[in-house]
Amino acid sequence: MTTDHARSPAPPGAAGPTGRIPGPDLARGIMLLLIVLANTPYHLYGRPSGGMGAHPADGSVADRVVQAVLITTVDLRVYPMFAFLFGYGLVMILRRQRRAGLSDDEARRLLRRRNLLLVAFGAVHALLLWGGDVLGAYGLCGLVLVWLFLRRSDRTLLVWAGIGTGLLALLAALSALEGLAVLAGEQPPNDLGSVVTVLARASVSDPDVLGAALARMTMWPLQVLVIQGLVGMVVPVSILLGFWAARRGVLERPQEHRRLLWITAVGGISIGWLGGLPLALAHIGVLDALSPAMSSFAMPQMLTGLACGLGYVAVFGLVGGRLADRPLGPLGGALTAVGKRSLSCYLAQSVLCAPLLTAWGLGLGEILGSAATAAFAIGVWLLTVLWAVVLERRGAAGPAEALLRRLAYGPPAPAPATT
């Protein structure tokens, strides 16, 4: 979540009429809708979960349809998109700082401060509102990957992204074999996939504010280090690919990369949706035979989710290319307003969700079903869109972006005196 690259001059023909590259902002704007849709099911407490993620094991027909759609198209498919854009933005910040006259070492120190601040922002976010925070994971991955890889060649970035993907594929294959053994009755199912769900439910179902905060801070390190961190492989691979794509200007000059974007969009989304569909059908009882082994198929879901997230980014790269040098219109303008303030809007989602859904708040998470919660999530996103549009019309940055920039860069230089 970074928007400093917006101030970099874009190549001719790449940016819209405002001089800002529309693709990344459009992607972030939609991404935040997908994030709130992915996160809010973890707030549905007081009922048993199904075998996949935090979705309830029962519900109305509308609830089951929503659960199937989210498992197929959203769950474990959004954060790779988020991580790719994060990596892309780091390279563009570095480029902008070099153009502003900073040395390479100074620019890298700036990136280090920003990433450390993201870890701090994530810790506060988890302590106060949501243990499933991603800021800490991306800040930590940014610290490590900028240090290890940002000076490396394009070839090295792709080789290590390939190694990470290969390890993820190996783990997915081993997990799938375990799932087949479970289905054959050769071993009992494991419950490792439910750990995050259990911790998340504990953090939202505890009516005690301090108890809920403790549960969130128990969940957060697992999220930062494993689920969406370095150990989970998906985020590091996505960030490395973001580094590579930013060097090539894939989103700034999409017309030059149409073939790559089309292949990634069609192939990635097809793999993601086809990979998620069997698990969605198993969750809602259509493929009941798969249900005992659902937790074993979490790793394959992560692998196909990586492909799907990259496919989503490619779609917005293509859309951004079509919108280059054209007015964005009301919808495009609203989405890019959110994208420019993605950090603020991401945190605002938790500010709106946690007090209303959790047991230490109004407790709506115990009452709402999956369909109603999805509608609630869309409403939360629309409120953040409205807020971002108001800020855009005022020419104001998001408050979280402004704070991050001030802490990372220091106070702005005073304007020169005029005579």
Tab-separated table of C-alpha atoms in Angstrom:
chain	number	residue	atom	x	y	z
A	1	MET	CA	0.000	0.000	0.000
A	2	THR	CA	1.976	2.875	-1.236
A	3	THR	CA	1.147	5.770	-3.451
A	4	ASP	CA	4.332	7.833	-3.484
A	5	HIS	CA	5.021	6.665	-7.016
A	6	ALA	CA	2.128	8.837	-8.133
A	7	ARG	CA	4.393	11.849	-8.022
A	8	SER	CA	6.849	10.326	-10.504
A	9	PRO	CA	6.605	11.621	-14.029
A	10	ALA	CA	5.119	8.940	-16.221
A	11	PRO	CA	6.251	8.129	-19.755
A	12	PRO	CA	4.252	9.785	-22.529
A	13	GLY	CA	1.029	8.014	-23.276
A	14	ALA	CA	1.084	5.999	-20.043
A	15	ALA	CA	-0.770	8.272	-17.665
A	16	GLY	CA	-4.225	9.694	-17.786
A	17	PRO	CA	-5.063	13.387	-18.159
A	18	THR	CA	-3.987	14.048	-14.571
A	19	GLY	CA	-0.503	12.669	-15.218
A	20	ARG	CA	-1.154	9.739	-12.849
A	21	ILE	CA	-0.961	6.132	-14.015
A	22	PRO	CA	-4.554	4.815	-13.685
A	23	GLY	CA	-3.925	1.030	-13.602
A	24	PRO	CA	-2.417	0.643	-10.099
A	25	ASP	CA	-4.938	3.016	-8.497
A	26	LEU	CA	-7.876	1.255	-10.148
A	27	ALA	CA	-6.494	-2.076	-8.944
A	28	ARG	CA	-6.112	-0.796	-5.375
A	29	GLY	CA	-9.618	0.654	-5.402
A	30	ILE	CA	-11.219	-2.665	-6.346
A	31	MET	CA	-8.739	-4.602	-4.211
A	32	LEU	CA	-10.077	-2.899	-1.093
A	33	LEU	CA	-13.579	-4.138	-1.903
A	34	LEU	CA	-12.212	-7.683	-2.205
A	35	ILE	CA	-10.267	-7.294	1.052
A	36	VAL	CA	-13.307	-6.325	3.090
A	37	LEU	CA	-15.291	-9.184	1.489
A	38	ALA	CA	-12.490	-11.590	2.449
A	39	ASN	CA	-12.093	-10.299	6.022
A	40	THR	CA	-15.659	-9.879	7.229
A	41	PRO	CA	-16.528	-13.630	7.298
A	42	TYR	CA	-13.993	-13.992	10.125
A	43	HIS	CA	-16.319	-11.810	12.207
A	44	LEU	CA	-19.188	-14.337	12.001
A	45	TYR	CA	-18.853	-15.973	15.392
A	46	GLY	CA	-21.104	-18.146	17.523
A	47	ARG	CA	-21.574	-20.868	14.895
A	48	PRO	CA	-19.453	-23.715	13.478
A	49	SER	CA	-17.200	-23.014	10.513
A	50	GLY	CA	-17.040	-25.119	7.400
A	51	GLY	CA	-13.905	-26.789	6.121
A	52	MET	CA	-12.708	-23.798	4.105
A	53	GLY	CA	-11.655	-20.604	5.833
A	54	ALA	CA	-14.013	-18.829	8.197
A	55	HIS	CA	-17.252	-19.353	6.300
A	56	PRO	CA	-20.103	-20.781	8.377
A	57	ALA	CA	-20.973	-24.415	7.830
A	58	ASP	CA	-24.628	-23.614	7.146
A	59	GLY	CA	-26.892	-20.825	5.962
A	60	SER	CA	-29.675	-19.940	3.565
A	61	VAL	CA	-29.471	-20.482	-0.176
A	62	ALA	CA	-28.263	-16.888	-0.572
A	63	ASP	CA	-25.637	-17.468	2.119
A	64	ARG	CA	-24.376	-20.596	0.377
A	65	VAL	CA	-24.151	-18.826	-2.973
A	66	VAL	CA	-22.123	-16.008	-1.407
A	67	GLN	CA	-19.833	-18.490	0.334
A	68	ALA	CA	-19.189	-20.365	-2.913
A	69	VAL	CA	-18.457	-17.171	-4.853
A	70	LEU	CA	-16.060	-15.864	-2.203
A	71	ILE	CA	-14.152	-19.157	-1.892
A	72	THR	CA	-13.800	-19.347	-5.687
A	73	THR	CA	-12.900	-15.747	-6.496
A	74	VAL	CA	-11.759	-13.942	-3.312
A	75	ASP	CA	-10.365	-16.144	-0.546
A	76	LEU	CA	-6.533	-16.309	-0.744
A	77	ARG	CA	-6.771	-14.512	-4.092
A	78	VAL	CA	-6.574	-10.890	-2.976
A	79	TYR	CA	-3.409	-10.618	-0.916
A	80	PRO	CA	-1.083	-11.718	-3.788
A	81	MET	CA	-2.536	-8.819	-5.792
A	82	PHE	CA	-1.936	-6.536	-2.819
A	83	ALA	CA	1.666	-7.778	-2.423
A	84	PHE	CA	2.465	-7.365	-6.125
A	85	LEU	CA	1.285	-3.738	-6.070
A	86	PHE	CA	3.265	-3.162	-2.884
A	87	GLY	CA	6.469	-4.411	-4.525
A	88	TYR	CA	5.736	-2.410	-7.656
A	89	GLY	CA	5.275	0.733	-5.589
A	90	LEU	CA	8.571	0.263	-3.712
A	91	VAL	CA	10.519	0.323	-6.965
A	92	MET	CA	8.689	3.438	-8.116
A	93	ILE	CA	9.379	5.221	-4.822
A	94	LEU	CA	13.056	4.351	-5.196
A	95	ARG	CA	13.028	5.693	-8.760
A	96	ARG	CA	11.329	8.906	-7.691
A	97	GLN	CA	13.819	9.511	-4.886
A	98	ARG	CA	16.742	9.033	-7.243
A	99	ARG	CA	15.214	11.555	-9.620
A	100	ALA	CA	14.875	13.956	-6.701
A	101	GLY	CA	18.621	13.774	-6.174
A	102	LEU	CA	18.974	11.232	-3.347
A	103	SER	CA	21.839	8.776	-3.527
A	104	ASP	CA	21.088	5.085	-3.828
A	105	ASP	CA	21.930	4.511	-0.156
A	106	GLU	CA	19.738	7.418	0.973
A	107	ALA	CA	16.810	6.153	-1.087
A	108	ARG	CA	17.185	2.670	0.377
A	109	ARG	CA	17.277	4.074	3.901
A	110	LEU	CA	14.016	5.836	3.120
A	111	LEU	CA	12.464	2.540	1.996
A	112	ARG	CA	13.728	0.896	5.177
A	113	ARG	CA	12.068	3.577	7.318
A	114	ARG	CA	8.807	3.215	5.400
A	115	ASN	CA	8.773	-0.543	5.819
A	116	LEU	CA	9.573	-0.314	9.522
A	117	LEU	CA	6.743	2.177	9.886
A	118	LEU	CA	4.367	-0.209	8.110
A	119	VAL	CA	5.256	-2.894	10.656
A	120	ALA	CA	4.506	-0.394	13.434
A	121	PHE	CA	1.233	0.659	11.795
A	122	GLY	CA	0.297	-3.013	11.474
A	123	ALA	CA	1.028	-3.714	15.136
A	124	VAL	CA	-1.194	-0.830	16.255
A	125	HIS	CA	-3.907	-1.904	13.813
A	126	ALA	CA	-3.816	-5.447	15.220
A	127	LEU	CA	-3.747	-4.299	18.829
A	128	LEU	CA	-6.750	-2.030	18.436
A	129	LEU	CA	-8.939	-3.535	15.721
A	130	TRP	CA	-8.001	-6.500	13.519
A	131	GLY	CA	-5.504	-9.327	14.071
A	132	GLY	CA	-5.604	-10.287	10.388
A	133	ASP	CA	-3.684	-7.121	9.525
A	134	VAL	CA	-1.474	-7.335	6.418
A	135	LEU	CA	0.605	-4.184	6.905
A	136	GLY	CA	3.037	-5.866	9.268
A	137	ALA	CA	3.591	-8.794	6.900
A	138	TYR	CA	4.253	-6.549	3.922
A	139	GLY	CA	6.476	-4.213	5.909
A	140	LEU	CA	8.574	-7.149	7.129
A	141	CYS	CA	8.760	-8.715	3.664
A	142	GLY	CA	9.661	-5.314	2.247
A	143	LEU	CA	12.535	-4.945	4.706
A	144	VAL	CA	14.002	-8.332	3.830
A	145	LEU	CA	13.400	-8.304	0.081
A	146	VAL	CA	14.620	-4.732	-0.498
A	147	TRP	CA	17.809	-5.644	1.364
A	148	LEU	CA	18.351	-8.923	-0.496
A	149	PHE	CA	17.010	-8.295	-3.976
A	150	LEU	CA	16.483	-4.683	-5.007
A	151	ARG	CA	20.060	-4.404	-6.297
A	152	ARG	CA	19.837	-7.727	-8.115
A	153	SER	CA	19.326	-8.231	-11.829
A	154	ASP	CA	15.968	-8.871	-13.461
A	155	ARG	CA	17.074	-12.439	-14.111
A	156	THR	CA	17.822	-12.979	-10.410
A	157	LEU	CA	14.395	-11.651	-9.432
A	158	LEU	CA	12.680	-14.073	-11.805
A	159	VAL	CA	14.848	-17.007	-10.754
A	160	TRP	CA	14.070	-16.503	-7.060
A	161	ALA	CA	10.387	-15.891	-7.776
A	162	GLY	CA	10.476	-19.201	-9.660
A	163	ILE	CA	12.179	-20.953	-6.749
A	164	GLY	CA	9.552	-19.610	-4.356
A	165	THR	CA	6.751	-20.701	-6.663
A	166	GLY	CA	8.353	-24.131	-7.019
A	167	LEU	CA	8.528	-24.552	-3.236
A	168	LEU	CA	4.917	-23.467	-2.953
A	169	ALA	CA	3.935	-25.955	-5.680
A	170	LEU	CA	5.824	-28.733	-3.877
A	171	LEU	CA	4.044	-27.973	-0.604
A	172	ALA	CA	0.711	-27.827	-2.451
A	173	ALA	CA	1.396	-31.225	-4.027
A	174	LEU	CA	2.322	-32.770	-0.677
A	175	SER	CA	-0.819	-31.280	0.898
A	176	ALA	CA	-2.951	-32.639	-1.934
A	177	LEU	CA	-1.424	-36.100	-1.430
A	178	GLU	CA	-2.240	-35.831	2.257
A	179	GLY	CA	-5.794	-34.911	1.310
A	180	LEU	CA	-6.052	-37.979	-0.902
A	181	ALA	CA	-4.788	-40.129	1.974
A	182	VAL	CA	-7.460	-38.623	4.228
A	183	LEU	CA	-10.159	-39.354	1.653
A	184	ALA	CA	-8.884	-42.928	1.348
A	185	GLY	CA	-9.163	-43.348	5.115
A	186	GLU	CA	-5.422	-43.898	5.526
A	187	GLN	CA	-4.956	-41.034	7.995
A	188	PRO	CA	-7.123	-38.638	9.986
A	189	PRO	CA	-7.647	-35.055	8.767
A	190	ASN	CA	-5.389	-32.382	10.231
A	191	ASP	CA	-6.693	-29.207	11.818
A	192	LEU	CA	-3.753	-26.933	11.022
A	193	GLY	CA	-5.792	-24.933	8.527
A	194	SER	CA	-8.258	-23.947	11.222
A	195	VAL	CA	-5.700	-22.291	13.522
A	196	VAL	CA	-6.118	-18.827	12.016
A	197	THR	CA	-9.902	-19.176	12.004
A	198	VAL	CA	-9.885	-20.201	15.684
A	199	LEU	CA	-7.681	-17.250	16.643
A	200	ALA	CA	-9.721	-14.825	14.554
A	201	ARG	CA	-12.963	-16.059	16.081
A	202	ALA	CA	-11.488	-15.751	19.565
A	203	SER	CA	-10.573	-12.136	18.853
A	204	VAL	CA	-14.064	-11.191	17.668
A	205	SER	CA	-16.175	-13.302	20.036
A	206	ASP	CA	-14.602	-12.150	23.322
A	207	PRO	CA	-16.770	-9.416	24.867
A	208	ASP	CA	-13.833	-8.241	26.960
A	209	VAL	CA	-11.849	-5.532	25.175
A	210	LEU	CA	-8.523	-6.587	26.701
A	211	GLY	CA	-9.148	-10.279	26.066
A	212	ALA	CA	-9.985	-9.561	22.433
A	213	ALA	CA	-6.824	-7.456	22.066
A	214	LEU	CA	-4.738	-10.293	23.491
A	215	ALA	CA	-6.278	-12.741	20.993
A	216	ARG	CA	-5.546	-10.342	18.131
A	217	MET	CA	-1.918	-9.958	19.181
A	218	THR	CA	-1.626	-13.749	19.396
A	219	MET	CA	-2.925	-14.037	15.845
A	220	TRP	CA	-0.879	-11.186	14.357
A	221	PRO	CA	2.638	-12.732	14.555
A	222	LEU	CA	1.356	-15.863	12.813
A	223	GLN	CA	-0.126	-13.647	10.127
A	224	VAL	CA	3.075	-11.594	9.759
A	225	LEU	CA	5.530	-14.475	9.674
A	226	VAL	CA	3.624	-17.390	8.147
A	227	ILE	CA	0.190	-16.909	6.621
A	228	GLN	CA	0.933	-13.731	4.671
A	229	GLY	CA	4.606	-13.387	5.509
A	230	LEU	CA	7.982	-14.736	4.442
A	231	VAL	CA	7.301	-18.366	5.335
A	232	GLY	CA	4.078	-18.542	3.350
A	233	MET	CA	6.005	-17.800	0.107
A	234	VAL	CA	3.067	-16.181	-1.725
A	235	VAL	CA	3.815	-12.622	-0.590
A	236	PRO	CA	7.591	-12.775	-1.240
A	237	VAL	CA	7.021	-14.214	-4.724
A	238	SER	CA	4.410	-11.547	-5.484
A	239	ILE	CA	6.680	-8.731	-4.268
A	240	LEU	CA	9.629	-10.014	-6.338
A	241	LEU	CA	7.414	-10.132	-9.421
A	242	GLY	CA	6.271	-6.609	-8.558
A	243	PHE	CA	9.920	-5.490	-8.480
A	244	TRP	CA	10.512	-7.030	-11.911
A	245	ALA	CA	7.330	-5.641	-13.455
A	246	ALA	CA	8.044	-2.120	-12.149
A	247	ARG	CA	11.503	-2.177	-13.698
A	248	ARG	CA	9.900	-3.095	-17.018
A	249	GLY	CA	7.142	-0.483	-16.692
A	250	VAL	CA	4.429	-3.096	-17.183
A	251	LEU	CA	1.675	-0.996	-15.602
A	252	GLU	CA	2.993	2.387	-16.749
A	253	ARG	CA	3.273	1.271	-20.380
A	254	PRO	CA	0.663	-1.472	-20.704
A	255	GLN	CA	0.431	-1.014	-24.471
A	256	GLU	CA	3.976	-2.401	-24.733
A	257	HIS	CA	3.099	-5.434	-22.600
A	258	ARG	CA	-0.363	-6.353	-23.846
A	259	ARG	CA	0.573	-9.934	-24.684
A	260	LEU	CA	2.049	-10.564	-21.230
A	261	LEU	CA	-0.925	-8.902	-19.527
A	262	TRP	CA	-3.477	-10.868	-21.547
A	263	ILE	CA	-1.749	-14.200	-20.922
A	264	THR	CA	-1.466	-13.433	-17.201
A	265	ALA	CA	-5.061	-12.228	-16.936
A	266	VAL	CA	-6.676	-15.152	-18.774
A	267	GLY	CA	-4.337	-17.838	-17.463
A	268	GLY	CA	-4.099	-16.592	-13.885
A	269	ILE	CA	-7.804	-16.043	-13.332
A	270	SER	CA	-8.691	-19.348	-15.009
A	271	ILE	CA	-6.265	-21.226	-12.748
A	272	GLY	CA	-7.533	-19.354	-9.692
A	273	TRP	CA	-11.221	-19.884	-10.301
A	274	LEU	CA	-10.884	-23.502	-11.462
A	275	GLY	CA	-8.691	-24.218	-8.447
A	276	GLY	CA	-11.139	-22.685	-6.002
A	277	LEU	CA	-14.349	-24.101	-7.472
A	278	PRO	CA	-14.028	-27.694	-6.138
A	279	LEU	CA	-13.419	-26.382	-2.620
A	280	ALA	CA	-16.394	-24.040	-2.926
A	281	LEU	CA	-18.625	-26.903	-4.062
A	282	ALA	CA	-17.337	-29.108	-1.250
A	283	HIS	CA	-18.038	-26.380	1.295
A	284	ILE	CA	-21.676	-25.999	0.256
A	285	GLY	CA	-22.224	-29.775	0.092
A	286	VAL	CA	-22.285	-30.341	-3.674
A	287	LEU	CA	-18.986	-32.298	-3.539
A	288	ASP	CA	-19.503	-33.719	-0.080
A	289	ALA	CA	-16.874	-36.414	-0.593
A	290	LEU	CA	-14.108	-33.774	-0.420
A	291	SER	CA	-15.257	-32.343	2.906
A	292	PRO	CA	-13.096	-34.491	5.244
A	293	ALA	CA	-9.912	-33.314	3.505
A	294	MET	CA	-10.745	-29.635	3.076
A	295	SER	CA	-7.996	-28.407	5.401
A	296	SER	CA	-5.405	-30.346	3.398
A	297	PHE	CA	-6.305	-28.409	0.275
A	298	ALA	CA	-5.451	-24.993	1.766
A	299	MET	CA	-1.968	-25.053	0.205
A	300	PRO	CA	-3.252	-25.770	-3.325
A	301	GLN	CA	-5.745	-22.946	-2.758
A	302	MET	CA	-2.824	-20.639	-1.926
A	303	LEU	CA	-0.955	-21.686	-5.074
A	304	THR	CA	-3.923	-21.101	-7.356
A	305	GLY	CA	-4.628	-17.904	-5.423
A	306	LEU	CA	-1.178	-16.600	-6.377
A	307	ALA	CA	-1.986	-17.097	-10.050
A	308	CYS	CA	-5.414	-15.519	-9.613
A	309	GLY	CA	-4.084	-12.433	-7.803
A	310	LEU	CA	-1.553	-11.803	-10.567
A	311	GLY	CA	-4.349	-12.266	-13.096
A	312	TYR	CA	-6.436	-9.620	-11.357
A	313	VAL	CA	-3.512	-7.173	-11.489
A	314	ALA	CA	-3.101	-7.861	-15.211
A	315	VAL	CA	-6.763	-7.073	-15.833
A	316	PHE	CA	-6.358	-3.650	-14.273
A	317	GLY	CA	-3.167	-3.101	-16.210
A	318	LEU	CA	-5.150	-3.678	-19.402
A	319	VAL	CA	-7.982	-1.443	-18.206
A	320	GLY	CA	-5.459	1.244	-17.291
A	321	GLY	CA	-4.020	1.026	-20.775
A	322	ARG	CA	-7.451	1.605	-22.290
A	323	LEU	CA	-8.001	4.615	-20.038
A	324	ALA	CA	-4.638	6.227	-20.730
A	325	ASP	CA	-5.012	9.783	-22.039
A	326	ARG	CA	-8.792	9.605	-21.518
A	327	PRO	CA	-11.069	11.066	-18.852
A	328	LEU	CA	-11.675	8.467	-16.157
A	329	GLY	CA	-15.342	9.320	-15.661
A	330	PRO	CA	-17.161	9.294	-12.306
A	331	LEU	CA	-16.632	5.584	-11.574
A	332	GLY	CA	-12.992	5.521	-12.607
A	333	GLY	CA	-12.355	8.751	-10.735
A	334	ALA	CA	-13.919	7.345	-7.556
A	335	LEU	CA	-11.902	4.123	-7.743
A	336	THR	CA	-8.639	5.965	-8.312
A	337	ALA	CA	-9.446	8.298	-5.417
A	338	VAL	CA	-9.630	5.205	-3.193
A	339	GLY	CA	-6.470	3.795	-4.747
A	340	LYS	CA	-4.525	6.957	-3.946
A	341	ARG	CA	-5.589	6.591	-0.302
A	342	SER	CA	-5.474	2.807	-0.036
A	343	LEU	CA	-3.733	2.781	3.352
A	344	SER	CA	-6.299	5.113	4.915
A	345	CYS	CA	-9.231	3.273	3.352
A	346	TYR	CA	-7.861	-0.110	4.451
A	347	LEU	CA	-7.617	1.058	8.055
A	348	ALA	CA	-11.025	2.750	7.794
A	349	GLN	CA	-12.565	-0.621	6.964
A	350	SER	CA	-11.473	-1.943	10.353
A	351	VAL	CA	-12.682	1.214	12.085
A	352	LEU	CA	-16.126	0.614	10.579
A	353	CYS	CA	-16.244	-3.191	10.897
A	354	ALA	CA	-14.769	-4.023	14.290
A	355	PRO	CA	-17.024	-1.926	16.580
A	356	LEU	CA	-20.151	-3.102	14.754
A	357	LEU	CA	-19.439	-6.808	14.224
A	358	THR	CA	-17.431	-7.954	17.252
A	359	ALA	CA	-18.730	-9.091	20.632
A	360	TRP	CA	-16.912	-6.240	22.366
A	361	GLY	CA	-18.884	-3.892	20.096
A	362	LEU	CA	-22.467	-4.227	18.898
A	363	GLY	CA	-22.093	-7.955	18.180
A	364	LEU	CA	-23.703	-8.005	14.732
A	365	GLY	CA	-21.315	-10.784	13.706
A	366	GLU	CA	-23.313	-13.228	15.824
A	367	ILE	CA	-26.534	-12.327	14.006
A	368	LEU	CA	-25.670	-11.764	10.347
A	369	GLY	CA	-25.416	-14.515	7.769
A	370	SER	CA	-22.949	-14.681	4.898
A	371	ALA	CA	-25.136	-12.822	2.398
A	372	ALA	CA	-25.982	-10.035	4.851
A	373	THR	CA	-22.320	-9.756	5.842
A	374	ALA	CA	-21.289	-9.440	2.190
A	375	ALA	CA	-23.839	-6.652	1.771
A	376	PHE	CA	-22.468	-5.015	4.920
A	377	ALA	CA	-18.925	-5.283	3.512
A	378	ILE	CA	-19.965	-3.653	0.255
A	379	GLY	CA	-21.603	-0.858	2.245
A	380	VAL	CA	-18.387	-0.325	4.228
A	381	TRP	CA	-16.399	-0.123	1.011
A	382	LEU	CA	-18.855	2.361	-0.499
A	383	LEU	CA	-18.477	4.595	2.553
A	384	THR	CA	-14.706	4.593	2.092
A	385	VAL	CA	-15.213	5.416	-1.600
A	386	LEU	CA	-17.392	8.393	-0.659
A	387	TRP	CA	-14.791	9.558	1.873
A	388	ALA	CA	-11.986	9.246	-0.681
A	389	VAL	CA	-13.966	11.218	-3.278
A	390	VAL	CA	-14.542	14.019	-0.764
A	391	LEU	CA	-10.812	14.090	0.034
A	392	GLU	CA	-9.989	14.074	-3.679
A	393	ARG	CA	-12.203	17.075	-4.329
A	394	ARG	CA	-10.514	18.902	-1.483
A	395	GLY	CA	-7.084	17.977	-2.819
A	396	ALA	CA	-6.263	16.290	0.504
A	397	ALA	CA	-4.221	13.146	1.077
A	398	GLY	CA	-5.523	10.317	3.215
A	399	PRO	CA	-4.639	10.845	6.899
A	400	ALA	CA	-2.686	7.582	7.153
A	401	GLU	CA	-0.694	8.404	4.002
A	402	ALA	CA	0.028	11.879	5.340
A	403	LEU	CA	1.215	10.487	8.686
A	404	LEU	CA	3.352	7.799	7.040
A	405	ARG	CA	4.938	10.329	4.724
A	406	ARG	CA	5.666	12.781	7.546
A	407	LEU	CA	7.255	10.078	9.698
A	408	ALA	CA	9.279	8.655	6.817
A	409	TYR	CA	10.358	11.892	5.136
A	410	GLY	CA	10.205	14.350	8.018
A	411	PRO	CA	8.308	17.645	8.049
A	412	PRO	CA	7.978	19.399	4.715
A	413	ALA	CA	10.539	22.052	3.926
A	414	PRO	CA	9.309	25.595	4.546
A	415	ALA	CA	8.270	27.532	1.503
A	416	PRO	CA	10.822	30.096	0.348
A	417	ALA	CA	10.117	33.651	1.472
A	418	THR	CA	8.712	35.962	-1.147
A	419	THR	CA	9.467	39.640	-1.470
